Amino acid sequence: MRTLFLSFSFLFIFLISCKQDDGDPLEKTNSYDVYLAGSENLQACYWKNGVKTVLPNGNNLIARNIFVENNNVYATASTALYLVIEYFWKNGTRYDIAQYLNIPNNVTVNIHDYKVENNDIYFSGYIENPNAPVSERYELCYWKNAVKVSLHKQSFVMDSKIDVVNSQVYVSTSKYDPVSGYNFGYFQNTTFHSIAPEIYTLGNMVHSNNGVYILYQKNLKLYQFNIASQTETLIGPYELPFANTMEITPDPSNNNLYTNYKVHYYYKNSVQVLNSDQTYPTVTTLKAYDDNIFIVKETTSGPKSYNFLINNIQTQTIGNGGFFTSLFVVKN
């Protein structure tokens, strides 16, 4: 790996001396801890401000997501072939998802998403009941600290995402039953709320001071749905092919929303922001804080490599089979 890490204190002191095109100073003087999750040398790992931590028992795994709360570091991982969550770590201690959730070895489990709220750990996904009727073979659930809450049973698995706000648990999904067919919407705790009698491609769920947002694609357009206001907002066009991941993330300082689905641009609210980097043309993931943009970009041809930038300043790169998959920013 080639590391170009700059001290964050230096980086933001440097940025304050810069000028925007309109002559206003960049008011970006806070310091931040930045966590990058991924894999290097076939080991799941993460970097905090450029310093690498290898996750124990993470051989042949890729760290997919990272989250920090109250100085506790959480990371999830899967094998290279799967995007479902198979393992997670809390402060370096690894847990097998099926064992942690007390799921028998002979039962299929698909864990799609997780959240941490006030040190409580939440997961959403499906488990199989091989003895149930075909129409109820797979059970959509969420778990809080390994305690299962059943939401819906159907004959196959659909994607699900989870968010938690003020002890209210939200799970977005498309559910199906033989009478009414498909229904896209969300559970609030255990009550289902329909958005449309359709099946959409589901992105993640996030919340800001303005509400809980669900990201999805329909008819080759990206939309966000605000649960608090019950309004759907068009973000912009969606290009084929379909992405494995779509993410929306708020800037905690101002509630601007950023949307990305691994193409050569991202959206700030509904405004498209082009990535002009020809070497790293694809936006992998991003976060925003105080209008600072923390972004990972990747190559699209040849050996895969990744570039991490802060406000377009190259900070860290990885190649030779390594990955940057997600990031998390903590304001000091």
Short mmCIF file of C-alpha atoms in Angstrom, two decimals:
data_model
loop_
_atom_site.label_atom_id
_atom_site.label_comp_id
_atom_site.label_asym_id
_atom_site.label_seq_id
_atom_site.Cartn_x
_atom_site.Cartn_y
_atom_site.Cartn_z
CA MET A 1 0.00 0.00 0.00
CA ARG A 2 1.15 3.52 -0.76
CA THR A 3 0.15 5.88 2.05
CA LEU A 4 -0.01 9.63 1.58
CA PHE A 5 -1.53 10.43 4.96
CA LEU A 6 -1.45 14.06 6.09
CA SER A 7 -1.99 15.05 9.68
CA PHE A 8 -5.54 16.29 10.03
CA SER A 9 -4.48 19.32 12.04
CA PHE A 10 -2.13 20.35 9.26
CA LEU A 11 -4.67 19.54 6.58
CA PHE A 12 -7.42 21.76 7.96
CA ILE A 13 -5.09 24.60 8.89
CA PHE A 14 -3.98 24.48 5.26
CA LEU A 15 -7.55 24.50 4.02
CA ILE A 16 -8.53 27.58 5.99
CA SER A 17 -5.85 29.53 4.14
CA CYS A 18 -7.39 28.58 0.79
CA LYS A 19 -10.03 30.59 -1.01
CA GLN A 20 -13.14 29.49 -2.78
CA ASP A 21 -13.74 30.70 -6.32
CA ASP A 22 -15.99 33.46 -5.00
CA GLY A 23 -13.26 34.69 -2.63
CA ASP A 24 -14.84 33.50 0.62
CA PRO A 25 -12.55 31.60 3.00
CA LEU A 26 -13.23 27.93 3.51
CA GLU A 27 -14.62 27.64 7.03
CA LYS A 28 -13.34 24.14 7.66
CA THR A 29 -11.10 24.44 10.67
CA ASN A 30 -12.29 21.56 12.85
CA SER A 31 -10.30 18.38 13.27
CA TYR A 32 -11.68 14.92 12.59
CA ASP A 33 -10.85 11.27 13.08
CA VAL A 34 -11.42 9.35 9.88
CA TYR A 35 -11.90 5.57 9.81
CA LEU A 36 -11.50 3.62 6.56
CA ALA A 37 -12.63 -0.02 6.40
CA GLY A 38 -11.48 -2.59 3.88
CA SER A 39 -8.95 -5.32 3.33
CA GLU A 40 -5.23 -5.65 2.70
CA ASN A 41 -3.12 -8.80 2.24
CA LEU A 42 -6.33 -10.88 2.40
CA GLN A 43 -7.09 -9.60 5.91
CA ALA A 44 -10.02 -7.49 7.08
CA CYS A 45 -8.73 -4.26 8.56
CA TYR A 46 -9.37 -0.57 9.10
CA TRP A 47 -7.30 2.59 9.21
CA LYS A 48 -7.75 5.39 11.72
CA ASN A 49 -6.18 8.57 10.37
CA GLY A 50 -3.93 6.40 8.18
CA VAL A 51 -2.83 4.00 10.94
CA LYS A 52 -3.80 0.42 10.14
CA THR A 53 -5.46 -2.04 12.53
CA VAL A 54 -5.78 -5.67 11.44
CA LEU A 55 -9.05 -7.18 12.68
CA PRO A 56 -8.41 -10.45 14.56
CA ASN A 57 -9.45 -13.66 12.78
CA GLY A 58 -10.18 -11.66 9.65
CA ASN A 59 -8.26 -13.77 7.14
CA ASN A 60 -9.93 -13.96 3.70
CA LEU A 61 -12.58 -11.45 4.81
CA ILE A 62 -13.37 -7.90 3.71
CA ALA A 63 -14.45 -5.30 6.26
CA ARG A 64 -17.59 -3.84 4.68
CA ASN A 65 -18.78 -1.18 7.13
CA ILE A 66 -17.34 0.69 10.07
CA PHE A 67 -19.08 2.69 12.80
CA VAL A 68 -17.80 4.49 15.89
CA GLU A 69 -19.88 5.46 18.91
CA ASN A 70 -18.65 6.49 22.36
CA ASN A 71 -15.10 5.47 21.37
CA ASN A 72 -16.29 1.94 20.56
CA VAL A 73 -15.30 0.75 17.08
CA TYR A 74 -17.65 -1.59 15.23
CA ALA A 75 -16.90 -3.26 11.90
CA THR A 76 -18.77 -5.82 9.81
CA ALA A 77 -17.30 -8.23 7.27
CA SER A 78 -18.09 -10.82 4.67
CA THR A 79 -16.21 -13.06 2.29
CA ALA A 80 -15.31 -11.62 -1.08
CA LEU A 81 -18.28 -13.35 -2.73
CA TYR A 82 -21.04 -12.05 -0.48
CA LEU A 83 -22.37 -8.68 0.61
CA VAL A 84 -24.45 -10.06 3.47
CA ILE A 85 -22.96 -9.58 6.92
CA GLU A 86 -21.26 -12.73 8.19
CA TYR A 87 -19.11 -11.37 11.02
CA PHE A 88 -18.72 -8.25 13.11
CA TRP A 89 -16.19 -6.87 15.56
CA LYS A 90 -16.61 -4.65 18.58
CA ASN A 91 -13.29 -3.20 19.73
CA GLY A 92 -11.36 -6.03 18.09
CA THR A 93 -13.47 -8.94 19.38
CA ARG A 94 -14.93 -10.95 16.48
CA TYR A 95 -18.43 -12.42 16.51
CA ASP A 96 -19.92 -14.90 14.09
CA ILE A 97 -23.32 -13.45 13.17
CA ALA A 98 -25.23 -16.74 13.28
CA GLN A 99 -23.76 -17.65 16.66
CA TYR A 100 -24.29 -14.16 18.08
CA LEU A 101 -27.95 -14.25 17.02
CA ASN A 102 -28.38 -17.82 18.31
CA ILE A 103 -29.28 -19.19 14.86
CA PRO A 104 -28.79 -22.96 14.37
CA ASN A 105 -26.12 -24.13 11.93
CA ASN A 106 -28.65 -25.84 9.63
CA VAL A 107 -30.68 -22.63 9.12
CA THR A 108 -29.98 -20.15 6.32
CA VAL A 109 -29.50 -16.58 7.52
CA ASN A 110 -29.14 -13.39 5.44
CA ILE A 111 -28.17 -10.34 7.50
CA HIS A 112 -28.38 -7.22 5.35
CA ASP A 113 -27.77 -4.24 7.62
CA TYR A 114 -26.82 -3.08 11.10
CA LYS A 115 -26.94 0.00 13.29
CA VAL A 116 -25.54 0.94 16.69
CA GLU A 117 -27.54 3.32 18.86
CA ASN A 118 -26.66 4.13 22.48
CA ASN A 119 -24.40 1.05 22.57
CA ASP A 120 -27.28 -1.20 21.47
CA ILE A 121 -26.52 -3.31 18.37
CA TYR A 122 -29.26 -3.82 15.77
CA PHE A 123 -29.34 -6.12 12.73
CA SER A 124 -31.95 -6.67 10.03
CA GLY A 125 -32.36 -9.64 7.71
CA TYR A 126 -34.00 -12.99 7.07
CA ILE A 127 -33.77 -16.41 8.65
CA GLU A 128 -35.05 -19.63 7.15
CA ASN A 129 -37.58 -21.94 8.78
CA PRO A 130 -37.16 -25.16 6.77
CA ASN A 131 -40.21 -26.74 8.44
CA ALA A 132 -42.62 -23.90 7.62
CA PRO A 133 -45.00 -23.84 4.62
CA VAL A 134 -43.35 -22.58 1.46
CA SER A 135 -45.26 -19.29 1.67
CA GLU A 136 -43.71 -18.63 5.12
CA ARG A 137 -40.28 -20.18 4.63
CA TYR A 138 -38.30 -16.95 5.21
CA GLU A 139 -38.85 -14.66 8.16
CA LEU A 140 -37.92 -10.97 8.07
CA CYS A 141 -36.65 -9.89 11.48
CA TYR A 142 -34.62 -7.36 13.32
CA TRP A 143 -32.50 -8.09 16.34
CA LYS A 144 -31.64 -5.79 19.23
CA ASN A 145 -28.67 -7.10 21.20
CA ALA A 146 -29.38 -10.58 19.75
CA VAL A 147 -33.07 -10.55 20.77
CA LYS A 148 -35.21 -11.31 17.70
CA VAL A 149 -38.32 -9.36 16.67
CA SER A 150 -40.33 -11.00 13.88
CA LEU A 151 -41.78 -8.69 11.19
CA HIS A 152 -43.03 -10.72 8.21
CA LYS A 153 -42.91 -14.20 6.65
CA GLN A 154 -42.81 -14.96 2.93
CA SER A 155 -41.51 -17.47 0.38
CA PHE A 156 -38.23 -15.75 -0.55
CA VAL A 157 -35.69 -13.22 0.66
CA MET A 158 -35.84 -9.49 -0.12
CA ASP A 159 -33.30 -6.83 0.85
CA SER A 160 -33.79 -4.89 4.08
CA LYS A 161 -32.22 -1.84 5.72
CA ILE A 162 -32.47 -0.60 9.29
CA ASP A 163 -32.26 2.68 11.19
CA VAL A 164 -32.94 3.56 14.83
CA VAL A 165 -34.07 6.97 16.07
CA ASN A 166 -35.19 7.74 19.64
CA SER A 167 -35.72 4.02 20.33
CA GLN A 168 -37.96 3.71 17.26
CA VAL A 169 -36.79 0.94 14.92
CA TYR A 170 -37.32 1.39 11.17
CA VAL A 171 -36.81 -1.44 8.66
CA SER A 172 -37.31 -0.77 4.94
CA THR A 173 -38.06 -3.62 2.53
CA SER A 174 -40.34 -4.93 -0.19
CA LYS A 175 -42.64 -7.55 1.26
CA TYR A 176 -44.80 -10.06 -0.58
CA ASP A 177 -47.89 -12.08 0.07
CA PRO A 178 -49.91 -14.18 -2.41
CA VAL A 179 -53.06 -12.01 -2.08
CA SER A 180 -51.77 -8.43 -2.38
CA GLY A 181 -48.47 -9.11 -4.16
CA TYR A 182 -45.47 -6.82 -3.69
CA ASN A 183 -45.55 -3.86 -1.35
CA PHE A 184 -42.62 -1.49 -0.87
CA GLY A 185 -42.41 0.38 2.41
CA TYR A 186 -41.09 0.20 5.93
CA PHE A 187 -41.80 -1.19 9.36
CA GLN A 188 -41.84 1.19 12.29
CA ASN A 189 -41.22 -1.16 15.15
CA THR A 190 -43.58 -3.97 14.04
CA THR A 191 -46.17 -1.96 12.06
CA PHE A 192 -45.81 -1.90 8.26
CA HIS A 193 -46.34 1.34 6.33
CA SER A 194 -46.72 1.09 2.57
CA ILE A 195 -45.03 3.55 0.21
CA ALA A 196 -46.14 1.92 -3.06
CA PRO A 197 -47.52 -1.41 -4.33
CA GLU A 198 -44.28 -1.99 -6.21
CA ILE A 199 -40.85 -3.53 -5.83
CA TYR A 200 -37.99 -1.03 -5.95
CA THR A 201 -34.22 -1.35 -5.72
CA LEU A 202 -33.44 -0.49 -2.12
CA GLY A 203 -30.62 1.72 -0.87
CA ASN A 204 -29.80 2.48 2.74
CA MET A 205 -31.67 4.30 5.51
CA VAL A 206 -30.31 7.30 7.40
CA HIS A 207 -31.63 10.04 9.63
CA SER A 208 -30.94 13.72 10.18
CA ASN A 209 -32.70 16.45 12.14
CA ASN A 210 -35.24 16.58 9.29
CA GLY A 211 -36.35 12.96 9.49
CA VAL A 212 -35.60 9.36 8.54
CA TYR A 213 -34.80 8.83 4.86
CA ILE A 214 -35.14 5.76 2.64
CA LEU A 215 -33.14 5.69 -0.59
CA TYR A 216 -34.42 3.70 -3.57
CA GLN A 217 -34.41 3.43 -7.35
CA LYS A 218 -37.51 3.18 -9.49
CA ASN A 219 -37.95 3.62 -13.23
CA LEU A 220 -34.24 4.50 -13.58
CA LYS A 221 -34.48 7.43 -11.17
CA LEU A 222 -33.20 7.85 -7.62
CA TYR A 223 -35.64 8.92 -4.91
CA GLN A 224 -35.55 9.59 -1.21
CA PHE A 225 -38.58 9.16 1.02
CA ASN A 226 -38.81 11.22 4.21
CA ILE A 227 -40.76 9.23 6.79
CA ALA A 228 -41.41 12.27 9.02
CA SER A 229 -43.02 14.32 6.24
CA GLN A 230 -44.25 11.34 4.18
CA THR A 231 -42.82 12.95 1.05
CA GLU A 232 -40.96 11.48 -1.90
CA THR A 233 -38.21 13.61 -3.49
CA LEU A 234 -36.57 12.99 -6.85
CA ILE A 235 -32.79 13.07 -6.54
CA GLY A 236 -31.86 12.51 -10.18
CA PRO A 237 -31.36 9.98 -13.00
CA TYR A 238 -30.05 6.50 -12.33
CA GLU A 239 -27.67 4.95 -14.86
CA LEU A 240 -27.41 1.27 -15.74
CA PRO A 241 -26.00 -1.19 -14.84
CA PHE A 242 -27.59 -1.59 -11.43
CA ALA A 243 -25.16 -0.98 -8.58
CA ASN A 244 -24.64 -3.44 -5.75
CA THR A 245 -24.82 -0.58 -3.29
CA MET A 246 -26.61 2.76 -3.10
CA GLU A 247 -26.07 5.06 -0.16
CA ILE A 248 -27.41 8.35 1.10
CA THR A 249 -25.61 10.17 3.89
CA PRO A 250 -26.37 13.44 5.72
CA ASP A 251 -23.93 16.14 6.68
CA PRO A 252 -24.62 16.33 10.45
CA SER A 253 -23.80 20.03 10.55
CA ASN A 254 -26.37 21.25 8.03
CA ASN A 255 -28.60 18.31 6.92
CA ASN A 256 -27.45 18.38 3.29
CA LEU A 257 -27.91 14.92 1.82
CA TYR A 258 -25.32 13.20 -0.37
CA THR A 259 -26.20 10.23 -2.59
CA ASN A 260 -23.83 7.83 -4.30
CA TYR A 261 -24.22 4.57 -6.22
CA LYS A 262 -20.75 3.89 -7.63
CA VAL A 263 -20.70 5.96 -10.81
CA HIS A 264 -18.61 8.94 -11.98
CA TYR A 265 -20.61 11.46 -9.97
CA TYR A 266 -22.58 11.87 -6.76
CA TYR A 267 -25.53 14.03 -5.76
CA LYS A 268 -25.56 16.82 -3.20
CA ASN A 269 -29.27 17.00 -2.46
CA SER A 270 -30.53 16.94 -6.07
CA VAL A 271 -27.49 18.57 -7.69
CA GLN A 272 -25.13 16.29 -9.61
CA VAL A 273 -21.44 16.71 -8.74
CA LEU A 274 -19.14 15.28 -11.40
CA ASN A 275 -15.93 13.42 -10.60
CA SER A 276 -13.36 14.65 -13.15
CA ASP A 277 -10.62 12.27 -11.96
CA GLN A 278 -9.74 10.11 -14.97
CA THR A 279 -7.49 7.78 -12.96
CA TYR A 280 -10.08 7.10 -10.26
CA PRO A 281 -13.38 7.80 -12.05
CA THR A 282 -15.79 5.85 -9.82
CA VAL A 283 -17.05 7.25 -6.51
CA THR A 284 -16.97 4.32 -4.07
CA THR A 285 -18.26 5.98 -0.92
CA LEU A 286 -18.31 9.38 0.73
CA LYS A 287 -19.11 11.25 3.92
CA ALA A 288 -19.61 14.95 4.60
CA TYR A 289 -19.08 16.98 7.76
CA ASP A 290 -19.15 20.80 8.02
CA ASP A 291 -19.20 20.81 4.20
CA ASN A 292 -15.91 18.90 4.12
CA ILE A 293 -16.05 16.03 1.63
CA PHE A 294 -14.37 12.76 2.61
CA ILE A 295 -14.44 10.52 -0.45
CA VAL A 296 -13.11 7.20 -1.74
CA LYS A 297 -12.68 6.74 -5.48
CA GLU A 298 -11.65 3.64 -7.44
CA THR A 299 -10.28 2.63 -10.81
CA THR A 300 -12.55 0.93 -13.33
CA SER A 301 -9.99 -0.82 -15.54
CA GLY A 302 -6.85 -2.80 -14.93
CA PRO A 303 -5.81 -3.83 -11.41
CA LYS A 304 -8.23 -2.30 -8.92
CA SER A 305 -6.90 0.50 -6.72
CA TYR A 306 -8.54 3.05 -4.43
CA ASN A 307 -7.84 6.67 -3.58
CA PHE A 308 -9.04 8.46 -0.42
CA LEU A 309 -9.30 12.24 -0.56
CA ILE A 310 -10.36 15.04 1.78
CA ASN A 311 -11.69 18.08 -0.09
CA ASN A 312 -9.95 16.77 -3.23
CA ILE A 313 -6.58 16.45 -1.48
CA GLN A 314 -5.17 12.94 -1.93
CA THR A 315 -4.62 11.43 1.50
CA GLN A 316 -4.27 7.66 1.18
CA THR A 317 -4.23 5.03 -1.58
CA ILE A 318 -4.36 1.26 -1.75
CA GLY A 319 -3.88 -1.31 -4.52
CA ASN A 320 -2.38 -4.76 -5.08
CA GLY A 321 -5.60 -6.54 -4.13
CA GLY A 322 -6.49 -4.22 -1.25
CA PHE A 323 -9.85 -2.50 -0.76
CA PHE A 324 -11.33 0.62 0.76
CA THR A 325 -15.03 -0.16 1.19
CA SER A 326 -16.49 2.35 3.64
CA LEU A 327 -15.58 5.23 5.91
CA PHE A 328 -16.76 6.96 9.07
CA VAL A 329 -15.94 10.44 10.35
CA VAL A 330 -15.86 11.57 13.98
CA LYS A 331 -15.63 15.26 14.77
CA ASN A 332 -13.26 16.08 17.62
#
